[in-house]
Amino acid sequence: MSIAYSNTNMRVPAGFRNLLEGLVREVLREQPTNVVAFAAQHFQKLLEQREAGGIDPVAWGAMLED
């Protein structure tokens, strides 16, 4: 996916869209008062899952986008 910005096309990294959609879904479900802190915790959990040998949500999301 590319986004037109002025005369420049910027490529969104593979899996990025899916990663942000997951965050948005969780924010809407949880309705946190501090969205920034919630996002930090959300991404920390994803990082811990990846480092524990589980699936990489970004790689998985990139496969879904293809």
mmCIF file of C-alpha atoms in Angstrom:
data_model
loop_
_atom_site.group_PDB
_atom_site.id
_atom_site.type_symbol
_atom_site.label_atom_id
_atom_site.label_comp_id
_atom_site.label_asym_id
_atom_site.label_seq_id
_atom_site.Cartn_x
_atom_site.Cartn_y
_atom_site.Cartn_z
ATOM 1 C CA MET A 1 0.000 0.000 0.000
ATOM 2 C CA SER A 2 1.349 3.449 -0.804
ATOM 3 C CA ILE A 3 0.040 6.812 0.252
ATOM 4 C CA ALA A 4 0.296 9.840 -1.995
ATOM 5 C CA TYR A 5 1.811 12.775 -0.145
ATOM 6 C CA SER A 6 2.452 15.802 -2.298
ATOM 7 C CA ASN A 7 4.582 14.581 -5.200
ATOM 8 C CA THR A 8 6.090 11.752 -3.166
ATOM 9 C CA ASN A 9 4.818 8.210 -2.711
ATOM 10 C CA MET A 10 5.676 6.679 0.628
ATOM 11 C CA ARG A 11 5.470 2.940 1.208
ATOM 12 C CA VAL A 12 3.851 1.710 4.393
ATOM 13 C CA PRO A 13 5.890 -1.183 5.819
ATOM 14 C CA ALA A 14 4.386 -4.650 5.462
ATOM 15 C CA GLY A 15 2.243 -5.528 8.457
ATOM 16 C CA PHE A 16 2.016 -1.946 9.732
ATOM 17 C CA ARG A 17 -1.606 -1.468 8.734
ATOM 18 C CA ASN A 18 -2.654 -4.712 10.417
ATOM 19 C CA LEU A 19 -0.681 -3.772 13.544
ATOM 20 C CA LEU A 20 -2.464 -0.418 13.817
ATOM 21 C CA GLU A 21 -5.859 -1.994 13.138
ATOM 22 C CA GLY A 22 -5.235 -4.337 16.061
ATOM 23 C CA LEU A 23 -4.418 -1.391 18.308
ATOM 24 C CA VAL A 24 -7.534 0.492 17.206
ATOM 25 C CA ARG A 25 -9.707 -2.561 17.839
ATOM 26 C CA GLU A 26 -8.328 -2.908 21.391
ATOM 27 C CA VAL A 27 -8.712 0.819 22.117
ATOM 28 C CA LEU A 28 -12.351 0.717 21.016
ATOM 29 C CA ARG A 29 -12.982 -2.430 23.047
ATOM 30 C CA GLU A 30 -11.254 -1.236 26.253
ATOM 31 C CA GLN A 31 -12.042 2.516 26.023
ATOM 32 C CA PRO A 32 -8.918 3.520 28.022
ATOM 33 C CA THR A 33 -8.690 7.015 29.527
ATOM 34 C CA ASN A 34 -5.007 7.276 28.565
ATOM 35 C CA VAL A 35 -4.697 6.021 24.994
ATOM 36 C CA VAL A 36 -0.944 6.665 24.765
ATOM 37 C CA ALA A 37 -0.175 4.579 27.872
ATOM 38 C CA PHE A 38 -2.576 1.892 26.661
ATOM 39 C CA ALA A 39 -0.826 1.788 23.266
ATOM 40 C CA ALA A 40 2.562 1.481 24.963
ATOM 41 C CA GLN A 41 1.306 -1.454 27.035
ATOM 42 C CA HIS A 42 -0.328 -3.043 23.992
ATOM 43 C CA PHE A 43 2.884 -2.915 21.967
ATOM 44 C CA GLN A 44 4.927 -4.104 24.944
ATOM 45 C CA LYS A 45 2.701 -7.195 25.187
ATOM 46 C CA LEU A 46 3.149 -7.865 21.473
ATOM 47 C CA LEU A 47 6.920 -7.510 21.829
ATOM 48 C CA GLU A 48 6.969 -9.920 24.777
ATOM 49 C CA GLN A 49 4.923 -12.453 22.798
ATOM 50 C CA ARG A 50 7.331 -12.202 19.881
ATOM 51 C CA GLU A 51 10.409 -12.549 22.093
ATOM 52 C CA ALA A 52 8.876 -15.532 23.924
ATOM 53 C CA GLY A 53 8.969 -17.430 20.649
ATOM 54 C CA GLY A 54 5.358 -16.956 19.714
ATOM 55 C CA ILE A 55 4.195 -15.559 16.442
ATOM 56 C CA ASP A 56 5.367 -12.187 15.231
ATOM 57 C CA PRO A 57 2.215 -10.079 14.833
ATOM 58 C CA VAL A 58 3.860 -7.865 12.220
ATOM 59 C CA ALA A 59 4.966 -10.814 10.085
ATOM 60 C CA TRP A 60 1.539 -12.422 10.481
ATOM 61 C CA GLY A 61 -0.162 -9.150 9.507
ATOM 62 C CA ALA A 62 2.081 -8.811 6.469
ATOM 63 C CA MET A 63 0.950 -12.254 5.286
ATOM 64 C CA LEU A 64 -2.679 -11.170 5.648
ATOM 65 C CA GLU A 65 -2.088 -8.036 3.594
ATOM 66 C CA ASP A 66 -0.575 -9.950 0.657
#
